[in-house]
PDB file of C-alpha atoms and ligand atoms in Angstrom:
ATOM      1  CA  MET A   1       8.835   4.554 -19.345  1.00 95.00           C
ATOM      2  CA  ILE A   2       8.161   2.385 -16.307  1.00 98.00           C
ATOM      3  CA  LEU A   3      10.907   2.146 -13.649  1.00 98.00           C
ATOM      4  CA  VAL A   4      10.720  -0.438 -10.909  1.00 98.00           C
ATOM      5  CA  PHE A   5      12.577  -0.043  -7.590  1.00 98.00           C
ATOM      6  CA  PRO A   6      13.015  -2.668  -4.870  1.00 98.00           C
ATOM      7  CA  ASP A   7      10.774  -1.063  -2.231  1.00 98.00           C
ATOM      8  CA  VAL A   8       8.924   2.010  -1.061  1.00 98.00           C
ATOM      9  CA  ASP A   9      12.044   3.617   0.409  1.00 98.00           C
ATOM     10  CA  ALA A  10      13.937   3.323  -2.852  1.00 98.00           C
ATOM     11  CA  VAL A  11      10.926   4.831  -4.658  1.00 98.00           C
ATOM     12  CA  ALA A  12      10.704   7.736  -2.192  1.00 98.00           C
ATOM     13  CA  ASP A  13      14.437   8.333  -2.459  1.00 98.00           C
ATOM     14  CA  TYR A  14      14.312   8.480  -6.260  1.00 98.00           C
ATOM     15  CA  VAL A  15      11.179  10.600  -6.537  1.00 98.00           C
ATOM     16  CA  SER A  16      12.298  13.100  -3.894  1.00 98.00           C
ATOM     17  CA  ASP A  17      15.690  13.353  -5.649  1.00 98.00           C
ATOM     18  CA  THR A  18      13.896  14.068  -8.928  1.00 98.00           C
ATOM     19  CA  LEU A  19      11.823  16.832  -7.314  1.00 98.00           C
ATOM     20  CA  TYR A  20      14.930  18.255  -5.675  1.00 98.00           C
ATOM     21  CA  THR A  21      16.856  18.329  -8.952  1.00 97.00           C
ATOM     22  CA  GLN A  22      13.945  19.896 -10.825  1.00 96.00           C
ATOM     23  CA  ILE A  23      13.610  22.709  -8.328  1.00 97.00           C
ATOM     24  CA  ARG A  24      17.322  23.371  -8.105  1.00 97.00           C
ATOM     25  CA  SER A  25      17.588  23.742 -11.876  1.00 95.00           C
ATOM     26  CA  ARG A  26      14.739  26.298 -12.098  1.00 92.00           C
ATOM     27  CA  PRO A  27      13.702  27.671  -8.686  1.00 81.00           C
ATOM     28  CA  PRO A  28      10.670  29.722  -9.825  1.00 94.00           C
ATOM     29  CA  MET A  29       8.957  26.664 -11.323  1.00 97.00           C
ATOM     30  CA  THR A  30       5.330  25.490 -10.985  1.00 98.00           C
ATOM     31  CA  LEU A  31       4.777  22.120  -9.402  1.00 98.00           C
ATOM     32  CA  GLY A  32       1.611  20.038  -9.505  1.00 98.00           C
ATOM     33  CA  LEU A  33       1.341  17.963  -6.318  1.00 98.00           C
ATOM     34  CA  ALA A  34      -0.716  15.017  -5.178  1.00 98.00           C
ATOM     35  CA  THR A  35      -1.971  13.534  -1.912  1.00 98.00           C
ATOM     36  CA  GLY A  36      -2.641   9.981  -0.740  1.00 97.00           C
ATOM     37  CA  GLY A  37      -0.661   7.400   1.164  1.00 97.00           C
ATOM     38  CA  THR A  38       1.806   6.941  -1.699  1.00 98.00           C
ATOM     39  CA  MET A  39       3.063  10.492  -1.392  1.00 98.00           C
ATOM     40  CA  GLU A  40       3.712  10.421   2.377  1.00 98.00           C
ATOM     41  CA  PRO A  41       7.204   8.850   2.319  1.00 98.00           C
ATOM     42  CA  ILE A  42       8.115  10.935  -0.714  1.00 98.00           C
ATOM     43  CA  TYR A  43       7.345  14.177   1.092  1.00 98.00           C
ATOM     44  CA  GLN A  44       9.273  12.980   4.179  1.00 98.00           C
ATOM     45  CA  TYR A  45      12.366  12.256   2.086  1.00 98.00           C
ATOM     46  CA  PHE A  46      11.932  15.513   0.195  1.00 98.00           C
ATOM     47  CA  ILE A  47      11.749  17.607   3.393  1.00 98.00           C
ATOM     48  CA  ASP A  48      14.950  15.984   4.703  1.00 98.00           C
ATOM     49  CA  LYS A  49      16.790  16.606   1.435  1.00 98.00           C
ATOM     50  CA  VAL A  50      15.675  20.219   1.137  1.00 98.00           C
ATOM     51  CA  LYS A  51      16.826  20.890   4.724  1.00 98.00           C
ATOM     52  CA  ALA A  52      20.139  19.080   4.209  1.00 98.00           C
ATOM     53  CA  GLY A  53      20.849  20.847   0.898  1.00 97.00           C
ATOM     54  CA  ASN A  54      19.448  24.268   1.907  1.00 97.00           C
ATOM     55  CA  LEU A  55      17.357  24.291  -1.267  1.00 97.00           C
ATOM     56  CA  ASP A  56      15.296  27.431  -1.811  1.00 97.00           C
ATOM     57  CA  VAL A  57      11.619  26.534  -2.106  1.00 98.00           C
ATOM     58  CA  SER A  58      10.318  30.051  -1.578  1.00 97.00           C
ATOM     59  CA  GLN A  59       9.996  30.762  -5.297  1.00 96.00           C
ATOM     60  CA  LEU A  60       7.905  27.704  -6.055  1.00 97.00           C
ATOM     61  CA  SER A  61       4.298  27.840  -7.143  1.00 98.00           C
ATOM     62  CA  ILE A  62       2.261  24.746  -6.281  1.00 98.00           C
ATOM     63  CA  PHE A  63      -1.107  23.572  -7.499  1.00 98.00           C
ATOM     64  CA  ASN A  64      -2.653  20.548  -5.854  1.00 98.00           C
ATOM     65  CA  LEU A  65      -4.765  18.183  -7.843  1.00 98.00           C
ATOM     66  CA  ASP A  66      -7.889  17.820  -5.836  1.00 98.00           C
ATOM     67  CA  GLU A  67      -9.946  18.212  -2.670  1.00 98.00           C
ATOM     68  CA  TYR A  68     -13.136  16.816  -1.150  1.00 98.00           C
ATOM     69  CA  VAL A  69     -16.167  19.000  -1.752  1.00 98.00           C
ATOM     70  CA  GLY A  70     -17.593  20.299   1.522  1.00 96.00           C
ATOM     71  CA  LEU A  71     -14.459  19.942   3.677  1.00 96.00           C
ATOM     72  CA  ASP A  72     -12.807  23.145   4.735  1.00 93.00           C
ATOM     73  CA  ALA A  73      -9.070  23.487   5.028  1.00 96.00           C
ATOM     74  CA  ASN A  74      -9.131  22.772   8.766  1.00 95.00           C
ATOM     75  CA  HIS A  75     -10.932  19.463   8.475  1.00 95.00           C
ATOM     76  CA  PRO A  76      -8.321  16.807   9.348  1.00 95.00           C
ATOM     77  CA  GLN A  77      -9.150  14.680   6.279  1.00 96.00           C
ATOM     78  CA  SER A  78      -9.108  17.593   3.846  1.00 97.00           C
ATOM     79  CA  TYR A  79      -6.274  17.559   1.357  1.00 98.00           C
ATOM     80  CA  ALA A  80      -5.453  21.121   2.465  1.00 98.00           C
ATOM     81  CA  ALA A  81      -4.780  19.769   5.968  1.00 98.00           C
ATOM     82  CA  TYR A  82      -2.818  16.844   4.504  1.00 98.00           C
ATOM     83  CA  MET A  83      -0.552  19.176   2.563  1.00 98.00           C
ATOM     84  CA  LYS A  84      -0.061  21.451   5.518  1.00 98.00           C
ATOM     85  CA  ALA A  85       0.829  18.616   7.882  1.00 98.00           C
ATOM     86  CA  ARG A  86       3.005  16.607   5.508  1.00 98.00           C
ATOM     87  CA  LEU A  87       4.751  19.313   3.527  1.00 98.00           C
ATOM     88  CA  PHE A  88       3.819  22.998   3.732  1.00 98.00           C
ATOM     89  CA  GLU A  89       4.519  23.549   7.438  1.00 98.00           C
ATOM     90  CA  HIS A  90       7.941  21.892   7.275  1.00 98.00           C
ATOM     91  CA  LEU A  91       9.647  24.166   4.747  1.00 98.00           C
ATOM     92  CA  PRO A  92       9.681  27.933   4.023  1.00 98.00           C
ATOM     93  CA  PHE A  93       7.256  27.878   1.103  1.00 98.00           C
ATOM     94  CA  ASN A  94       5.572  31.115   0.048  1.00 98.00           C
ATOM     95  CA  LEU A  95       2.110  29.926   1.069  1.00 98.00           C
ATOM     96  CA  GLN A  96       0.475  32.603  -1.126  1.00 97.00           C
ATOM     97  CA  ASN A  97       1.671  30.520  -4.044  1.00 97.00           C
ATOM     98  CA  CYS A  98       0.646  27.127  -2.683  1.00 98.00           C
ATOM     99  CA  HIS A  99      -2.828  26.319  -3.977  1.00 98.00           C
ATOM    100  CA  VAL A 100      -5.122  23.500  -2.949  1.00 98.00           C
ATOM    101  CA  PRO A 101      -8.634  23.604  -4.418  1.00 98.00           C
ATOM    102  CA  ASP A 102     -11.048  25.032  -1.874  1.00 97.00           C
ATOM    103  CA  GLY A 103     -13.541  22.341  -0.878  1.00 97.00           C
ATOM    104  CA  LYS A 104     -15.940  24.902   0.495  1.00 96.00           C
ATOM    105  CA  ALA A 105     -15.906  27.278  -2.501  1.00 96.00           C
ATOM    106  CA  ALA A 106     -15.808  24.435  -5.047  1.00 94.00           C
ATOM    107  CA  LEU A 107     -19.509  24.650  -5.822  1.00 91.00           C
ATOM    108  CA  ASP A 108     -19.455  28.408  -6.418  1.00 92.00           C
ATOM    109  CA  ALA A 109     -20.115  29.433 -10.001  1.00 91.00           C
ATOM    110  CA  ASN A 110     -16.863  29.682 -11.954  1.00 96.00           C
ATOM    111  CA  TYR A 111     -14.650  28.373  -9.102  1.00 97.00           C
ATOM    112  CA  CYS A 112     -13.538  25.297 -11.061  1.00 97.00           C
ATOM    113  CA  GLN A 113     -12.914  27.234 -14.255  1.00 97.00           C
ATOM    114  CA  GLN A 114     -10.887  29.779 -12.258  1.00 98.00           C
ATOM    115  CA  TYR A 115      -8.654  27.019 -10.843  1.00 98.00           C
ATOM    116  CA  SER A 116      -7.752  25.836 -14.367  1.00 97.00           C
ATOM    117  CA  THR A 117      -7.286  29.454 -15.502  1.00 97.00           C
ATOM    118  CA  GLN A 118      -5.034  30.204 -12.559  1.00 97.00           C
ATOM    119  CA  ILE A 119      -2.761  27.326 -13.551  1.00 98.00           C
ATOM    120  CA  GLN A 120      -2.575  28.613 -17.118  1.00 97.00           C
ATOM    121  CA  ARG A 121      -1.797  32.157 -15.923  1.00 95.00           C
ATOM    122  CA  HIS A 122       1.159  30.724 -14.050  1.00 93.00           C
ATOM    123  CA  GLY A 123       2.434  29.436 -17.372  1.00 96.00           C
ATOM    124  CA  GLY A 124       1.170  25.875 -16.803  1.00 97.00           C
ATOM    125  CA  ILE A 125       2.649  23.126 -14.665  1.00 98.00           C
ATOM    126  CA  ASP A 126       6.303  22.348 -15.186  1.00 98.00           C
ATOM    127  CA  PHE A 127       6.373  19.114 -13.232  1.00 98.00           C
ATOM    128  CA  GLN A 128       3.351  17.121 -12.135  1.00 98.00           C
ATOM    129  CA  LEU A 129       3.489  14.424  -9.464  1.00 98.00           C
ATOM    130  CA  LEU A 130       0.669  11.890  -9.629  1.00 98.00           C
ATOM    131  CA  GLY A 131      -0.564   8.922  -7.675  1.00 98.00           C
ATOM    132  CA  VAL A 132      -3.176   6.570  -9.080  1.00 98.00           C
ATOM    133  CA  GLY A 133      -6.417   5.304  -7.612  1.00 97.00           C
ATOM    134  CA  GLY A 134      -7.167   1.573  -7.529  1.00 96.00           C
ATOM    135  CA  ASN A 135      -9.541   2.022 -10.475  1.00 96.00           C
ATOM    136  CA  GLY A 136      -6.982   3.981 -12.475  1.00 97.00           C
ATOM    137  CA  HIS A 137      -8.126   7.452 -11.577  1.00 97.00           C
ATOM    138  CA  ILE A 138      -5.703  10.388 -11.620  1.00 98.00           C
ATOM    139  CA  GLY A 139      -6.513  13.364  -9.412  1.00 98.00           C
ATOM    140  CA  PHE A 140     -10.136  12.384  -8.826  1.00 97.00           C
ATOM    141  CA  ASN A 141     -10.861  11.826 -12.532  1.00 98.00           C
ATOM    142  CA  GLU A 142     -12.868   8.632 -12.279  1.00 97.00           C
ATOM    143  CA  PRO A 143     -13.285   6.067 -15.104  1.00 97.00           C
ATOM    144  CA  GLY A 144     -15.326   7.608 -17.906  1.00 97.00           C
ATOM    145  CA  THR A 145     -14.064  11.147 -17.432  1.00 98.00           C
ATOM    146  CA  PRO A 146     -13.473  12.784 -20.827  1.00 98.00           C
ATOM    147  CA  PHE A 147      -9.811  13.260 -21.621  1.00 98.00           C
ATOM    148  CA  ASP A 148     -10.474  16.905 -22.575  1.00 98.00           C
ATOM    149  CA  SER A 149     -11.874  17.760 -19.117  1.00 98.00           C
ATOM    150  CA  ARG A 150     -10.818  20.807 -17.135  1.00 98.00           C
ATOM    151  CA  CYS A 151     -11.118  21.336 -13.386  1.00 98.00           C
ATOM    152  CA  HIS A 152     -14.556  20.049 -12.390  1.00 98.00           C
ATOM    153  CA  ILE A 153     -16.704  18.472  -9.671  1.00 97.00           C
ATOM    154  CA  VAL A 154     -16.933  14.684  -9.680  1.00 97.00           C
ATOM    155  CA  GLU A 155     -19.096  12.140  -7.965  1.00 97.00           C
ATOM    156  CA  LEU A 156     -16.667   9.689  -6.401  1.00 96.00           C
ATOM    157  CA  ALA A 157     -16.858   6.065  -7.423  1.00 93.00           C
ATOM    158  CA  PRO A 158     -17.874   3.596  -4.678  1.00 94.00           C
ATOM    159  CA  ARG A 159     -14.421   1.968  -4.914  1.00 93.00           C
ATOM    160  CA  THR A 160     -12.661   5.308  -4.393  1.00 94.00           C
ATOM    161  CA  ARG A 161     -14.770   6.117  -1.340  1.00 96.00           C
ATOM    162  CA  LEU A 162     -14.048   2.654   0.054  1.00 94.00           C
ATOM    163  CA  ASP A 163     -10.287   2.930  -0.696  1.00 93.00           C
ATOM    164  CA  ASN A 164     -10.096   6.351   0.945  1.00 94.00           C
ATOM    165  CA  SER A 165     -12.233   5.451   3.963  1.00 95.00           C
ATOM    166  CA  ARG A 166      -9.050   4.268   5.682  1.00 94.00           C
ATOM    167  CA  PHE A 167      -8.090   7.937   6.189  1.00 94.00           C
ATOM    168  CA  PHE A 168     -11.395   8.770   7.904  1.00 95.00           C
ATOM    169  CA  ALA A 169     -12.550   7.959  11.440  1.00 92.00           C
ATOM    170  CA  PRO A 170     -14.637   4.805  11.801  1.00 91.00           C
ATOM    171  CA  GLY A 171     -18.214   5.655  10.941  1.00 88.00           C
ATOM    172  CA  GLU A 172     -17.277   8.968   9.333  1.00 91.00           C
ATOM    173  CA  LEU A 173     -18.545   9.190   5.761  1.00 92.00           C
ATOM    174  CA  VAL A 174     -16.117   9.843   2.920  1.00 95.00           C
ATOM    175  CA  PRO A 175     -17.524  12.821   1.012  1.00 97.00           C
ATOM    176  CA  ALA A 176     -19.490  11.825  -2.094  1.00 97.00           C
ATOM    177  CA  HIS A 177     -18.021  14.578  -4.296  1.00 98.00           C
ATOM    178  CA  ALA A 178     -14.650  16.083  -4.992  1.00 98.00           C
ATOM    179  CA  ILE A 179     -13.153  18.857  -7.049  1.00 98.00           C
ATOM    180  CA  THR A 180     -10.311  17.861  -9.318  1.00 98.00           C
ATOM    181  CA  MET A 181      -8.009  19.254 -11.960  1.00 98.00           C
ATOM    182  CA  GLY A 182      -9.230  17.863 -15.267  1.00 98.00           C
ATOM    183  CA  ILE A 183      -7.349  15.352 -17.357  1.00 98.00           C
ATOM    184  CA  GLN A 184      -6.465  18.026 -19.896  1.00 98.00           C
ATOM    185  CA  ASP A 185      -5.073  20.239 -17.122  1.00 98.00           C
ATOM    186  CA  ILE A 186      -2.856  17.320 -16.043  1.00 98.00           C
ATOM    187  CA  MET A 187      -1.813  16.424 -19.575  1.00 98.00           C
ATOM    188  CA  GLU A 188      -0.662  19.988 -20.205  1.00 98.00           C
ATOM    189  CA  ALA A 189       2.087  19.564 -17.611  1.00 98.00           C
ATOM    190  CA  ARG A 190       5.481  19.587 -19.315  1.00 98.00           C
ATOM    191  CA  GLU A 191       6.643  16.575 -17.361  1.00 98.00           C
ATOM    192  CA  ILE A 192       4.707  14.008 -15.351  1.00 98.00           C
ATOM    193  CA  LEU A 193       5.868  11.450 -12.796  1.00 98.00           C
ATOM    194  CA  LEU A 194       3.284   8.907 -11.616  1.00 99.00           C
ATOM    195  CA  VAL A 195       4.033   6.781  -8.553  1.00 99.00           C
ATOM    196  CA  ALA A 196       2.346   3.560  -7.454  1.00 98.00           C
ATOM    197  CA  THR A 197       3.485   1.343  -4.605  1.00 98.00           C
ATOM    198  CA  GLY A 198       2.254  -1.719  -2.755  1.00 98.00           C
ATOM    199  CA  PRO A 199       0.457  -4.913  -3.803  1.00 98.00           C
ATOM    200  CA  LYS A 200      -2.937  -3.216  -4.064  1.00 97.00           C
ATOM    201  CA  LYS A 201      -1.706  -1.322  -7.098  1.00 98.00           C
ATOM    202  CA  ALA A 202      -0.559  -4.462  -8.933  1.00 98.00           C
ATOM    203  CA  SER A 203      -3.899  -5.027 -10.697  1.00 98.00           C
ATOM    204  CA  THR A 204      -4.182  -1.306 -11.454  1.00 98.00           C
ATOM    205  CA  MET A 205      -0.801  -1.362 -13.166  1.00 98.00           C
ATOM    206  CA  LYS A 206      -1.739  -4.504 -15.076  1.00 98.00           C
ATOM    207  CA  LYS A 207      -4.702  -2.572 -16.511  1.00 98.00           C
ATOM    208  CA  PHE A 208      -2.248   0.066 -17.694  1.00 98.00           C
ATOM    209  CA  VAL A 209      -0.234  -2.374 -19.769  1.00 96.00           C
ATOM    210  CA  ASP A 210      -3.174  -4.537 -20.855  1.00 96.00           C
ATOM    211  CA  HIS A 211      -5.363  -1.718 -22.141  1.00 94.00           C
ATOM    212  CA  GLY A 212      -4.848   0.724 -24.947  1.00 95.00           C
ATOM    213  CA  ILE A 213      -5.711   4.325 -24.219  1.00 98.00           C
ATOM    214  CA  THR A 214      -9.218   4.391 -22.788  1.00 98.00           C
ATOM    215  CA  GLU A 215     -11.275   6.786 -20.707  1.00 98.00           C
ATOM    216  CA  GLN A 216     -12.406   3.717 -18.753  1.00 98.00           C
ATOM    217  CA  VAL A 217      -8.893   3.509 -17.260  1.00 98.00           C
ATOM    218  CA  PRO A 218      -8.056   7.206 -16.899  1.00 98.00           C
ATOM    219  CA  PHE A 219      -4.310   6.922 -16.366  1.00 98.00           C
ATOM    220  CA  THR A 220      -3.846   5.187 -19.731  1.00 98.00           C
ATOM    221  CA  VAL A 221      -4.053   8.709 -21.174  1.00 98.00           C
ATOM    222  CA  LEU A 222      -0.468   9.147 -19.943  1.00 98.00           C
ATOM    223  CA  LYS A 223       0.657   6.948 -22.854  1.00 98.00           C
ATOM    224  CA  ARG A 224      -0.023  10.008 -25.013  1.00 98.00           C
ATOM    225  CA  HIS A 225       2.149  12.293 -22.930  1.00 98.00           C
ATOM    226  CA  PRO A 226       5.619  12.902 -24.300  1.00 97.00           C
ATOM    227  CA  ALA A 227       7.448  13.123 -20.982  1.00 98.00           C
ATOM    228  CA  THR A 228       5.868  10.765 -18.454  1.00 98.00           C
ATOM    229  CA  THR A 229       7.703   8.408 -16.131  1.00 98.00           C
ATOM    230  CA  ILE A 230       5.955   5.783 -14.015  1.00 98.00           C
ATOM    231  CA  VAL A 231       7.776   4.747 -10.843  1.00 98.00           C
ATOM    232  CA  LEU A 232       6.807   1.539  -9.052  1.00 98.00           C
ATOM    233  CA  ASP A 233       8.044  -0.687  -6.285  1.00 98.00           C
ATOM    234  CA  GLU A 234       8.330  -4.433  -6.872  1.00 98.00           C
ATOM    235  CA  ALA A 235       4.980  -5.066  -5.211  1.00 98.00           C
ATOM    236  CA  ALA A 236       3.081  -2.794  -7.608  1.00 98.00           C
ATOM    237  CA  ALA A 237       4.965  -4.243 -10.585  1.00 98.00           C
ATOM    238  CA  GLN A 238       4.424  -7.910  -9.716  1.00 98.00           C
ATOM    239  CA  ALA A 239       1.750  -8.547 -12.364  1.00 98.00           C
ATOM    240  CA  LEU A 240       3.610  -6.791 -15.199  1.00 98.00           C
ATOM    241  CA  PRO A 241       5.498  -8.591 -17.952  1.00 97.00           C
ATOM    242  CA  PRO A 242       9.221  -7.986 -17.281  1.00 95.00           C
ATOM    243  CA  ALA A 243       9.660  -6.587 -20.787  1.00 96.00           C
ATOM    244  CA  SER A 244       7.302  -3.685 -19.945  1.00 96.00           C
ATOM    245  CA  TYR A 245       9.590  -2.059 -17.392  1.00 97.00           C
ATOM    246  CA  GLN A 246      13.140  -1.344 -16.411  1.00 97.00           C
ATOM    247  CA  ARG A 247      14.331  -2.580 -13.044  1.00 97.00           C
ATOM    248  CA  ILE A 248      16.506  -0.175 -11.096  1.00 97.00           C
ATOM    249  CA  TYR A 249      18.798  -1.736  -8.516  1.00 86.00           C
ATOM    250  CA  THR A 250      19.788   0.584  -5.685  1.00 73.00           C
TER     251      THR A 250
HETATM  252  C1  GLP B   1      -6.842   9.701  -4.002  1.00 80.11           C
HETATM  253  C2  GLP B   1      -6.348  10.955  -4.657  1.00 80.11           C
HETATM  254  C3  GLP B   1      -5.416  10.650  -5.783  1.00 80.11           C
HETATM  255  C4  GLP B   1      -4.403   9.639  -5.337  1.00 80.11           C
HETATM  256  C5  GLP B   1      -5.099   8.360  -5.058  1.00 80.11           C
HETATM  257  C6  GLP B   1      -4.135   7.259  -4.580  1.00 80.11           C
HETATM  258  O1  GLP B   1      -8.049   9.246  -4.494  1.00 80.11           O
HETATM  259  N1  GLP B   1      -7.406  11.754  -5.139  1.00 80.11           N
HETATM  260  O2  GLP B   1      -4.828  11.852  -6.209  1.00 80.11           O
HETATM  261  O3  GLP B   1      -3.480   9.443  -6.378  1.00 80.11           O
HETATM  262  O4  GLP B   1      -6.016   8.581  -4.024  1.00 80.11           O
HETATM  263  O5  GLP B   1      -4.025   7.273  -3.235  1.00 80.11           O
HETATM  264  P1  GLP B   1      -3.058   6.354  -2.403  1.00 80.11           P
HETATM  265  O6  GLP B   1      -1.698   6.940  -2.666  1.00 80.11           O
HETATM  266  O7  GLP B   1      -3.478   6.557  -0.968  1.00 80.11           O
HETATM  267  O8  GLP B   1      -3.201   5.000  -2.866  1.00 80.11           O
END
């Protein structure tokens, strides 16, 4: 199901409401969370709603999708730092249960396998939030990644490094490798919500509707998932045939 909202604020309002409702209905749940520019307004809205509604987030377990290999949690462009600054430090989470893959330990033998196993030991992910890369990647699962992959190290595609260079200081190199949950880890989530906003995602979304299910466009695998919703703003939906989505007026 593809839902299209008028703008980024309407998307953030809807997605943060969905997160809020999920957590309120089962406080000890396991969430899979994502980073990237798309998630920033969503986390801002979510923080405000949790504070206003006094929602208990202390029983949540969180597993983040990915991290750059070689960056430690204090590096400003690490996803650990992103999560801390944009979400974790704003609400009373139990930080023992908030997991971001460790970019420094990622290359240790068994680290990747342990990350997947840890998710399974928590009973799997109840609700997975996803963004999508310009080339259709989810997490950092680049085109060509097998659909049965578990947590692993990837070499980032040139397009991904270019897209993500906007978060790094001028002249600073985007790491060449990342650790990511695998596509199978993601697909085992009971419910998935993928968000894409802005005109740069219009051609990405067109690939989603134009292609069947192919490892060359990783997020097409979501067509196989029984409980996936895709949420877009008008800009990201502009190249889609109107019959492929439902427009939500707010
Ligand atoms: C990164 C992350 C993805 C994210 C994607 C989209 O590559 N690894 O998890 O979905 O970028 O990012 P943005 O929201 O900034 O477009």
